[in-house]
Short mmCIF file of C-alpha atoms and ligand atoms in Angstrom, two decimals:
data_model
loop_
_atom_site.label_atom_id
_atom_site.label_comp_id
_atom_site.label_asym_id
_atom_site.label_seq_id
_atom_site.Cartn_x
_atom_site.Cartn_y
_atom_site.Cartn_z
CA MET A 1 -84.74 -46.34 -74.84
CA SER A 2 -83.64 -49.30 -74.63
CA LEU A 3 -84.49 -52.72 -76.99
CA ARG A 4 -85.39 -53.77 -73.37
CA ASP A 5 -88.04 -51.71 -73.28
CA PHE A 6 -88.79 -51.97 -76.70
CA LEU A 7 -89.66 -55.62 -75.94
CA LYS A 8 -92.00 -55.11 -73.37
CA GLU A 9 -94.76 -53.83 -75.41
CA GLU A 10 -94.24 -56.84 -78.49
CA LYS A 11 -96.18 -59.91 -78.12
CA ASP A 12 -94.47 -61.79 -81.39
CA ILE A 13 -91.83 -63.39 -79.11
CA ILE A 14 -90.42 -67.33 -79.68
CA GLU A 15 -88.50 -68.28 -77.32
CA PHE A 16 -85.89 -71.26 -77.22
CA ASN A 17 -84.45 -72.99 -74.61
CA GLU A 18 -83.02 -76.32 -76.36
CA SER A 19 -79.47 -75.33 -77.08
CA PHE A 20 -77.92 -75.04 -80.31
CA SER A 21 -74.72 -74.07 -82.33
CA THR A 22 -73.96 -71.04 -83.31
CA LYS A 23 -71.89 -72.75 -86.04
CA TYR A 24 -74.96 -72.56 -88.53
CA GLU A 25 -77.83 -74.62 -86.56
CA ILE A 26 -78.64 -71.16 -84.92
CA PRO A 27 -78.72 -68.91 -88.80
CA LEU A 28 -81.22 -71.83 -89.89
CA ILE A 29 -83.48 -71.50 -87.91
CA MET A 30 -83.53 -67.91 -87.54
CA LYS A 31 -84.02 -68.53 -91.89
CA LYS A 32 -86.28 -70.74 -91.47
CA TYR A 33 -88.61 -67.45 -89.55
CA ASP A 34 -87.09 -64.82 -91.59
CA GLY A 35 -89.99 -61.93 -92.41
CA GLY A 36 -91.60 -63.64 -88.78
CA PRO A 37 -91.24 -63.71 -84.94
CA ILE A 38 -88.43 -62.31 -82.90
CA LEU A 39 -87.18 -65.01 -81.35
CA ILE A 40 -84.41 -65.68 -78.78
CA PHE A 41 -82.52 -68.05 -77.78
CA ASN A 42 -81.68 -68.69 -73.86
CA ASN A 43 -79.48 -71.17 -74.43
CA ILE A 44 -75.79 -71.08 -76.12
CA LYS A 45 -73.97 -74.77 -77.06
CA ASP A 46 -70.86 -74.43 -75.05
CA ASN A 47 -71.16 -71.09 -73.97
CA THR A 48 -71.65 -70.45 -70.74
CA SER A 49 -71.63 -66.45 -70.60
CA GLY A 50 -75.53 -66.32 -69.26
CA ILE A 51 -75.55 -63.99 -72.66
CA ARG A 52 -78.85 -64.50 -75.44
CA ILE A 53 -79.05 -64.66 -78.99
CA ILE A 54 -82.10 -61.93 -80.25
CA THR A 55 -82.94 -62.19 -84.23
CA GLY A 56 -85.49 -60.30 -85.79
CA VAL A 57 -86.33 -57.44 -83.78
CA CYS A 58 -86.24 -55.45 -86.64
CA GLY A 59 -88.24 -58.05 -88.79
CA THR A 60 -91.32 -57.27 -90.57
CA ARG A 61 -91.73 -53.88 -91.76
CA GLU A 62 -94.52 -53.27 -88.99
CA ARG A 63 -92.38 -53.83 -85.95
CA LEU A 64 -89.64 -51.37 -87.19
CA LEU A 65 -92.17 -47.74 -87.87
CA ARG A 66 -93.58 -49.69 -84.44
CA SER A 67 -90.57 -48.70 -83.18
CA ILE A 68 -90.38 -45.24 -84.19
CA ASN A 69 -94.11 -44.53 -83.51
CA ALA A 70 -94.94 -44.47 -87.34
CA ASN A 71 -97.11 -46.26 -89.31
CA LYS A 72 -96.30 -47.10 -93.51
CA ASN A 73 -98.01 -43.74 -94.43
CA ASN A 74 -96.41 -40.97 -92.34
CA TYR A 75 -93.04 -42.56 -91.30
CA TYR A 76 -90.85 -40.86 -94.45
CA GLU A 77 -92.03 -37.98 -92.66
CA LYS A 78 -90.89 -39.04 -89.86
CA ILE A 79 -87.71 -40.22 -91.08
CA ILE A 80 -86.74 -36.97 -93.04
CA ASN A 81 -87.47 -34.28 -90.08
CA ALA A 82 -85.24 -36.54 -87.55
CA ILE A 83 -82.80 -36.24 -90.51
CA ASN A 84 -83.47 -32.62 -91.12
CA ASN A 85 -83.44 -31.46 -86.84
CA PRO A 86 -81.08 -33.84 -85.86
CA ILE A 87 -80.70 -33.72 -81.38
CA LYS A 88 -77.57 -33.85 -79.34
CA PRO A 89 -77.93 -36.93 -76.61
CA LYS A 90 -77.49 -35.94 -72.87
CA VAL A 91 -74.78 -37.68 -71.91
CA GLU A 92 -74.47 -39.32 -67.85
CA LYS A 93 -72.09 -41.52 -66.08
CA PHE A 94 -72.64 -44.79 -66.61
CA ASN A 95 -71.21 -48.63 -65.21
CA PHE A 96 -72.02 -51.35 -67.47
CA ASP A 97 -72.68 -54.62 -65.23
CA ILE A 98 -70.18 -56.92 -66.49
CA GLU A 99 -66.24 -56.72 -67.81
CA LYS A 100 -64.17 -58.58 -70.28
CA ASN A 101 -60.96 -58.50 -71.35
CA ASP A 102 -61.26 -60.47 -74.99
CA ILE A 103 -64.98 -60.55 -77.24
CA SER A 104 -64.12 -64.80 -77.02
CA CYS A 105 -67.78 -64.87 -74.62
CA LEU A 106 -69.85 -63.29 -77.64
CA PRO A 107 -71.72 -66.00 -79.01
CA VAL A 108 -71.08 -64.57 -83.00
CA LEU A 109 -72.32 -66.72 -85.48
CA THR A 110 -71.41 -68.54 -88.47
CA TYR A 111 -73.86 -68.11 -90.89
CA TYR A 112 -73.82 -69.74 -94.66
CA GLU A 113 -71.50 -72.51 -95.69
CA LYS A 114 -68.48 -69.82 -97.28
CA ASP A 115 -67.93 -68.29 -94.71
CA PRO A 116 -64.28 -67.62 -93.43
CA GLY A 117 -65.64 -67.19 -89.82
CA PRO A 118 -68.09 -65.85 -87.52
CA TYR A 119 -69.59 -62.38 -88.42
CA ILE A 120 -71.11 -59.99 -85.76
CA THR A 121 -74.16 -58.14 -88.74
CA SER A 122 -75.14 -55.71 -85.95
CA GLY A 123 -72.99 -53.67 -84.57
CA VAL A 124 -72.72 -49.82 -84.67
CA VAL A 125 -69.44 -48.17 -84.92
CA ILE A 126 -68.60 -45.43 -83.45
CA ALA A 127 -66.05 -43.33 -83.70
CA LYS A 128 -64.67 -40.01 -83.09
CA HIS A 129 -63.07 -37.63 -85.82
CA PRO A 130 -59.35 -37.61 -84.73
CA ILE A 131 -59.02 -33.59 -84.75
CA LYS A 132 -62.16 -32.05 -84.90
CA ASN A 133 -65.18 -32.77 -81.94
CA PHE A 134 -68.06 -34.58 -84.04
CA GLN A 135 -68.60 -38.60 -83.96
CA ASN A 136 -70.00 -41.31 -86.41
CA SER A 137 -72.52 -44.08 -86.60
CA SER A 138 -72.90 -46.77 -88.99
CA ILE A 139 -73.15 -51.05 -89.19
CA HIS A 140 -70.04 -52.87 -90.27
CA ARG A 141 -69.86 -55.88 -90.52
CA LEU A 142 -67.60 -57.35 -88.40
CA LEU A 143 -65.26 -60.98 -88.92
CA VAL A 144 -63.60 -62.52 -86.00
CA LEU A 145 -60.17 -62.91 -86.38
CA ASP A 146 -59.57 -64.43 -82.80
CA LYS A 147 -60.39 -63.03 -79.60
CA LYS A 148 -58.70 -60.15 -79.63
CA ARG A 149 -58.88 -58.89 -83.47
CA MET A 150 -61.87 -58.52 -86.14
CA ALA A 151 -61.89 -57.54 -89.38
CA ILE A 152 -63.82 -54.68 -90.27
CA ARG A 153 -65.72 -54.04 -93.90
CA ILE A 154 -65.64 -50.60 -94.75
CA VAL A 155 -66.88 -49.07 -97.73
CA PRO A 156 -66.11 -45.42 -98.84
CA ARG A 157 -67.67 -43.07 -97.24
CA HIS A 158 -67.69 -41.38 -93.19
CA LEU A 159 -66.44 -43.89 -91.31
CA TYR A 160 -63.96 -44.14 -93.75
CA SER A 161 -63.01 -40.46 -94.00
CA MET A 162 -61.59 -41.13 -90.35
CA TYR A 163 -59.90 -43.87 -90.97
CA GLN A 164 -58.06 -42.18 -93.78
CA GLU A 165 -57.50 -38.76 -91.68
CA ALA A 166 -56.44 -41.07 -88.74
CA LYS A 167 -54.07 -42.65 -90.75
CA GLU A 168 -51.96 -39.27 -92.06
CA LEU A 169 -51.66 -37.91 -88.50
CA GLY A 170 -49.84 -41.32 -87.83
CA LYS A 171 -52.54 -42.95 -85.50
CA ASP A 172 -55.16 -46.00 -84.69
CA LEU A 173 -59.31 -45.09 -85.28
CA GLU A 174 -60.81 -45.51 -81.87
CA ILE A 175 -63.77 -46.71 -81.32
CA ALA A 176 -66.44 -48.44 -79.93
CA ILE A 177 -69.26 -51.09 -81.11
CA ALA A 178 -72.82 -51.04 -79.97
CA ILE A 179 -75.00 -54.01 -80.17
CA GLY A 180 -78.25 -54.58 -78.57
CA LEU A 181 -79.82 -51.45 -79.21
CA HIS A 182 -83.43 -50.26 -79.89
CA PRO A 183 -84.84 -50.69 -84.01
CA ALA A 184 -85.20 -46.93 -83.59
CA VAL A 185 -81.57 -46.78 -83.21
CA LEU A 186 -80.16 -48.88 -85.62
CA LEU A 187 -83.50 -46.88 -88.50
CA GLY A 188 -81.61 -44.34 -87.13
CA VAL A 189 -77.90 -45.38 -87.92
CA ASN A 190 -78.59 -46.14 -91.18
CA THR A 191 -80.14 -42.44 -92.40
CA SER A 192 -76.83 -41.03 -94.31
CA PRO A 193 -76.90 -37.82 -93.50
CA LYS A 194 -74.06 -35.37 -94.61
CA TYR A 195 -70.85 -35.92 -92.75
CA GLY A 196 -70.08 -34.04 -89.43
CA ILE A 197 -73.63 -35.16 -88.49
CA ASP A 198 -73.16 -38.37 -85.41
CA GLU A 199 -76.57 -40.59 -86.83
CA LEU A 200 -77.07 -40.96 -82.86
CA TRP A 201 -78.34 -37.38 -83.50
CA ILE A 202 -80.95 -38.66 -85.25
CA ALA A 203 -80.99 -41.55 -84.05
CA ASN A 204 -82.45 -39.86 -80.70
CA SER A 205 -84.69 -37.65 -82.43
CA LEU A 206 -86.58 -40.23 -83.93
CA LEU A 207 -86.86 -41.27 -80.15
CA ASN A 208 -87.70 -37.76 -79.31
CA GLY A 209 -84.87 -36.99 -77.12
CA LYS A 210 -84.82 -40.47 -75.06
CA LEU A 211 -81.59 -41.97 -76.20
CA ARG A 212 -78.55 -41.47 -73.51
CA LEU A 213 -74.99 -41.64 -74.31
CA THR A 214 -72.14 -42.08 -71.76
CA LYS A 215 -68.00 -41.86 -72.42
CA CYS A 216 -66.20 -45.21 -72.59
CA GLU A 217 -62.63 -45.71 -70.49
CA THR A 218 -60.72 -46.52 -72.98
CA VAL A 219 -61.35 -45.20 -76.19
CA ASN A 220 -63.21 -41.38 -76.04
CA VAL A 221 -66.14 -42.10 -77.90
CA GLU A 222 -69.66 -41.77 -76.82
CA VAL A 223 -72.01 -44.81 -76.95
CA PRO A 224 -76.36 -45.73 -75.96
CA ILE A 225 -76.01 -46.19 -72.26
CA ASP A 226 -78.71 -48.26 -72.86
CA SER A 227 -76.52 -50.64 -75.37
CA GLU A 228 -76.51 -54.32 -74.69
CA ILE A 229 -72.69 -54.83 -74.74
CA ILE A 230 -69.69 -52.93 -76.24
CA ILE A 231 -66.67 -53.67 -77.62
CA GLU A 232 -64.37 -50.82 -76.83
CA GLY A 233 -60.91 -50.99 -79.47
CA VAL A 234 -58.89 -49.28 -82.35
CA ILE A 235 -59.21 -49.18 -86.36
CA LYS A 236 -55.47 -50.50 -86.92
CA LYS A 237 -53.73 -47.84 -89.19
CA ASP A 238 -51.55 -50.53 -90.66
CA GLU A 239 -53.09 -53.13 -91.18
CA LEU A 240 -54.47 -55.59 -93.34
CA VAL A 241 -56.33 -58.51 -93.72
CA ASP A 242 -58.15 -60.97 -95.95
CA GLU A 243 -62.67 -60.01 -95.89
CA GLY A 244 -64.49 -62.61 -97.22
CA PRO A 245 -66.42 -63.82 -99.16
CA PHE A 246 -69.95 -63.32 -96.78
CA VAL A 247 -73.39 -62.58 -98.14
CA ASP A 248 -74.94 -58.90 -98.41
CA LEU A 249 -78.44 -58.10 -98.89
CA THR A 250 -78.77 -59.61 -102.69
CA GLY A 251 -78.32 -62.90 -100.40
CA CYS A 252 -75.93 -63.91 -102.74
CA TYR A 253 -71.93 -64.12 -101.47
CA ASP A 254 -70.26 -60.92 -101.80
CA ILE A 255 -66.37 -60.87 -102.76
CA VAL A 256 -62.85 -60.97 -100.94
CA ARG A 257 -61.03 -57.64 -100.10
CA LYS A 258 -58.09 -56.69 -98.10
CA GLN A 259 -59.71 -54.93 -95.22
CA PRO A 260 -58.35 -52.70 -91.69
CA VAL A 261 -58.48 -54.58 -88.27
CA ILE A 262 -59.21 -53.75 -85.45
CA GLU A 263 -57.31 -54.82 -81.62
CA ILE A 264 -59.69 -54.55 -78.94
CA ASN A 265 -59.23 -53.17 -75.74
CA LYS A 266 -62.28 -54.20 -73.38
CA VAL A 267 -65.51 -55.29 -73.69
CA VAL A 268 -68.63 -54.43 -71.28
CA MET A 269 -71.92 -55.65 -70.68
CA ARG A 270 -75.64 -55.75 -69.56
CA LYS A 271 -76.41 -59.22 -67.06
CA ASN A 272 -78.10 -61.73 -68.76
CA ALA A 273 -76.78 -59.09 -72.64
CA PHE A 274 -79.07 -59.68 -75.73
CA TYR A 275 -76.51 -60.06 -78.35
CA HIS A 276 -78.37 -59.20 -81.80
CA ALA A 277 -77.41 -61.55 -84.65
CA ILE A 278 -78.84 -59.82 -87.91
CA LEU A 279 -79.39 -63.22 -90.62
CA PRO A 280 -77.75 -61.53 -94.00
CA GLY A 281 -79.06 -61.36 -96.93
CA GLY A 282 -82.66 -61.60 -94.32
CA TYR A 283 -85.91 -59.56 -94.22
CA GLU A 284 -84.30 -57.14 -90.88
CA HIS A 285 -80.69 -56.46 -92.82
CA LYS A 286 -83.40 -54.78 -95.98
CA LEU A 287 -85.33 -53.34 -94.47
CA LEU A 288 -83.20 -51.97 -91.51
CA MET A 289 -81.07 -50.63 -95.47
CA GLY A 290 -84.14 -49.63 -97.12
CA LEU A 291 -86.36 -47.72 -95.21
CA PRO A 292 -84.47 -44.78 -94.78
CA LYS A 293 -84.27 -44.83 -97.98
CA GLU A 294 -87.92 -45.04 -99.04
CA ALA A 295 -88.11 -42.06 -96.85
CA LYS A 296 -85.78 -40.29 -99.12
CA ILE A 297 -87.30 -41.15 -102.22
CA TYR A 298 -90.25 -39.83 -101.26
CA ASP A 299 -89.07 -36.96 -99.68
CA SER A 300 -87.76 -36.43 -103.36
CA ILE A 301 -90.85 -37.18 -105.65
CA SER A 302 -92.88 -34.37 -102.81
CA LYS A 303 -90.89 -31.50 -103.97
CA ILE A 304 -91.76 -32.56 -107.95
CA ILE A 305 -95.04 -34.13 -107.43
CA PRO A 306 -97.88 -32.55 -105.22
CA GLU A 307 -98.97 -36.12 -104.30
CA VAL A 308 -97.09 -39.25 -103.30
CA LYS A 309 -98.46 -41.06 -101.65
CA GLY A 310 -96.30 -44.63 -101.14
CA VAL A 311 -92.89 -45.61 -101.97
CA ARG A 312 -92.25 -49.28 -101.28
CA LEU A 313 -88.44 -50.62 -101.84
CA THR A 314 -90.18 -54.08 -102.47
CA MET A 315 -88.81 -57.36 -101.08
CA GLY A 316 -88.00 -59.19 -104.53
CA GLY A 317 -85.56 -56.42 -105.18
CA CYS A 318 -83.82 -56.97 -102.04
CA CYS A 319 -85.20 -53.60 -100.78
CA TRP A 320 -82.58 -51.80 -102.66
CA PHE A 321 -82.72 -51.92 -106.86
CA HIS A 322 -86.33 -52.14 -107.49
CA ALA A 323 -88.63 -49.46 -105.82
CA VAL A 324 -92.78 -48.96 -107.21
CA ILE A 325 -94.34 -45.52 -106.69
CA SER A 326 -97.62 -44.49 -106.43
CA ILE A 327 -98.47 -40.82 -107.30
CA LYS A 328 -101.71 -38.43 -107.64
CA LYS A 329 -101.45 -37.68 -111.41
CA GLN A 330 -102.08 -34.40 -112.16
CA ALA A 331 -100.41 -34.06 -115.56
CA GLU A 332 -98.97 -36.15 -118.20
CA GLY A 333 -94.81 -36.36 -117.44
CA ASP A 334 -95.59 -37.01 -113.84
CA GLY A 335 -95.24 -40.82 -113.87
CA LYS A 336 -91.63 -39.98 -116.00
CA ASN A 337 -90.59 -37.71 -113.80
CA ALA A 338 -91.39 -38.94 -110.90
CA ILE A 339 -89.05 -42.26 -112.48
CA LEU A 340 -86.39 -39.41 -112.90
CA ALA A 341 -86.33 -38.29 -108.94
CA ALA A 342 -86.21 -41.81 -107.83
CA PHE A 343 -83.04 -41.81 -109.64
CA GLY A 344 -81.82 -39.37 -107.84
CA ALA A 345 -82.56 -40.10 -104.60
CA HIS A 346 -81.15 -43.70 -104.14
CA PRO A 347 -77.79 -44.17 -106.31
CA SER A 348 -78.07 -47.55 -106.24
CA LEU A 349 -82.35 -48.22 -107.40
CA LYS A 350 -81.99 -50.61 -111.06
CA HIS A 351 -85.72 -50.32 -111.89
CA VAL A 352 -88.74 -48.28 -111.13
CA ILE A 353 -92.25 -48.35 -111.39
CA VAL A 354 -94.89 -45.84 -111.00
CA VAL A 355 -98.22 -45.84 -110.60
CA ASP A 356 -101.68 -43.99 -109.66
CA ASP A 357 -102.73 -43.73 -106.89
CA ASP A 358 -105.30 -46.74 -106.66
CA ILE A 359 -102.98 -48.91 -106.80
CA ASP A 360 -102.28 -51.08 -103.29
CA ILE A 361 -98.27 -51.11 -103.99
CA ASP A 362 -97.71 -53.58 -100.72
CA ASN A 363 -99.33 -55.83 -103.33
CA MET A 364 -97.71 -57.30 -106.55
CA LEU A 365 -100.71 -58.67 -107.95
CA GLU A 366 -102.42 -55.02 -108.47
CA VAL A 367 -98.63 -53.54 -109.34
CA GLU A 368 -98.68 -56.44 -112.40
CA TRP A 369 -102.34 -55.50 -113.12
CA ALA A 370 -101.39 -51.92 -113.21
CA ILE A 371 -98.20 -52.92 -115.88
CA ALA A 372 -100.89 -55.48 -118.16
CA THR A 373 -103.41 -52.82 -118.77
CA ARG A 374 -101.83 -49.08 -118.08
CA PHE A 375 -98.84 -49.72 -119.89
CA GLN A 376 -97.28 -49.68 -123.35
CA GLY A 377 -93.94 -50.84 -123.52
CA ASP A 378 -93.05 -48.27 -126.79
CA GLU A 379 -94.46 -44.88 -124.64
CA ASP A 380 -93.80 -45.84 -121.56
CA LEU A 381 -90.56 -47.02 -120.75
CA ILE A 382 -87.40 -45.53 -119.75
CA ILE A 383 -83.95 -46.58 -119.88
CA ILE A 384 -80.97 -44.67 -119.33
CA LYS A 385 -78.05 -47.23 -120.54
CA LYS A 386 -74.22 -47.77 -118.14
CA ALA A 387 -75.60 -45.57 -114.87
CA ARG A 388 -73.36 -45.73 -111.44
CA GLY A 389 -74.70 -48.92 -110.12
CA SER A 390 -74.23 -50.68 -106.48
CA SER A 391 -71.34 -52.61 -106.29
CA LEU A 392 -74.24 -55.08 -104.63
CA ASP A 393 -75.66 -56.77 -108.04
CA PRO A 394 -73.71 -59.21 -110.18
CA SER A 395 -75.61 -58.95 -113.59
CA SER A 396 -73.72 -54.98 -113.53
CA ASP A 397 -70.25 -54.06 -115.48
CA MET A 398 -68.88 -54.85 -111.72
CA GLU A 399 -65.63 -52.80 -113.07
CA LYS A 400 -66.58 -49.82 -114.13
CA MET A 401 -70.12 -50.15 -111.01
CA THR A 402 -72.20 -48.86 -114.28
CA THR A 403 -75.08 -50.60 -114.41
CA CYS A 404 -79.37 -49.97 -116.44
CA LYS A 405 -81.40 -48.54 -115.08
CA VAL A 406 -84.99 -48.99 -116.29
CA GLY A 407 -88.31 -47.27 -115.20
CA ILE A 408 -92.05 -47.85 -116.29
CA ASP A 409 -94.56 -45.97 -115.79
CA ALA A 410 -97.60 -47.95 -115.75
CA THR A 411 -99.76 -44.90 -115.03
CA ILE A 412 -103.06 -43.79 -116.51
CA PRO A 413 -102.38 -41.79 -120.20
CA TRP A 414 -103.11 -38.77 -119.48
CA ASP A 415 -104.66 -38.24 -123.23
CA LYS A 416 -106.72 -41.19 -122.69
CA PRO A 417 -110.75 -41.66 -120.89
CA ARG A 418 -110.17 -43.11 -117.40
CA GLU A 419 -112.67 -44.96 -117.08
CA LYS A 420 -112.03 -46.88 -119.44
CA PHE A 421 -108.95 -48.12 -117.11
CA LEU A 422 -110.51 -48.45 -113.54
CA LYS A 423 -111.12 -52.33 -112.25
CA ALA A 424 -114.94 -53.15 -112.37
CA LYS A 425 -116.65 -53.06 -109.00
CA ILE A 426 -119.30 -55.20 -107.41
CA PRO A 427 -121.97 -52.00 -105.74
CA GLY A 428 -121.24 -53.25 -101.77
CA GLU A 429 -117.49 -54.24 -102.57
CA ASN A 430 -115.46 -52.84 -100.12
CA ASN A 431 -112.03 -52.21 -102.90
CA VAL A 432 -108.69 -50.54 -102.13
CA LEU A 433 -110.13 -48.89 -105.82
CA ASN A 434 -112.55 -45.99 -106.54
MN1 MN B 1 -72.17 -40.91 -90.85
#
């Protein structure tokens, strides 16, 4: 299953044949259409490689859910099921059409005014453990230093562990970077299963076993056959450079850090490859990060409350910090327990609003209405001081990484007459309230 297979079914695509620059010009157009159609740029200024830029592939919730054959009510189960039942992909022989020695042919974008250089933002970095026989796949931002080198931002998670273990053996870590993948693969890669499970197996489960891999030539790594572009190389054991400042989920600049360097062996690609660019802080970035977390929150609350209707990490909350959750309340205190379960399921979560199942959580006006008519600050508010938070929130204690978490239980009080809280209806009105 390839990105090209996915595009065949998609109608909402705009193609640009005029030539635009990779520096600011294309990002500006991406920003204008953010959250809307898929964009394809057929001509790139000063680039004759024939590579096309594609963006917005995962830019709406509906499109992303379509890619895993799900809808807004059933995707939680689909994602959790894939995480619980990874499927090992088949490995086949495959030769890509084109081979290059370096990345000078790639139309890598420079997005924002303070960016230190061009950044690859959709690259799935795939590595094999230096001793044990398992892979890890995760998306990392990559700063192009020159045509053979990039800086990679590695937060201390699974790839970081592999890099450390290779370093202790005195080795560089062999990796491959896949660009231009089916949206389901990108979603699968972001599900964060435990260390030792290759995220590509989760992606394969989301694709009902249709993901195939092939062995790279210069590194001991298996990559999706249907990738548009593959970069092979190593993360150097002994070289660190300044990485950043770069824009993260919040749309604010992340700080400069010393980060490892990738040395590139070679690049292979399809003819007229799609180079997938993701606007930092845009819809695509947010949805790919947030959707798997919504599934985890849903799963966690479902274990303590029989009927969870929906979970949304809201766009205004960066699809990361704010959750709105609707439940079918069955006892006093259910709302508060849902808040606690949500915080447990997604440690970066900061503010949670819980509403009854008559509230449409995709409509912030209704959510605010629930707070206005069903919530009392002295009874229904939970404040947890100095909990572990996200490194991305500039208002938190960024040294200690702690933050204040707030839960708002905007469900109807159990001890008051329910009818007083329900929206009046006009007979015949097709109301979401019932
Ligand atoms: Mn992992």
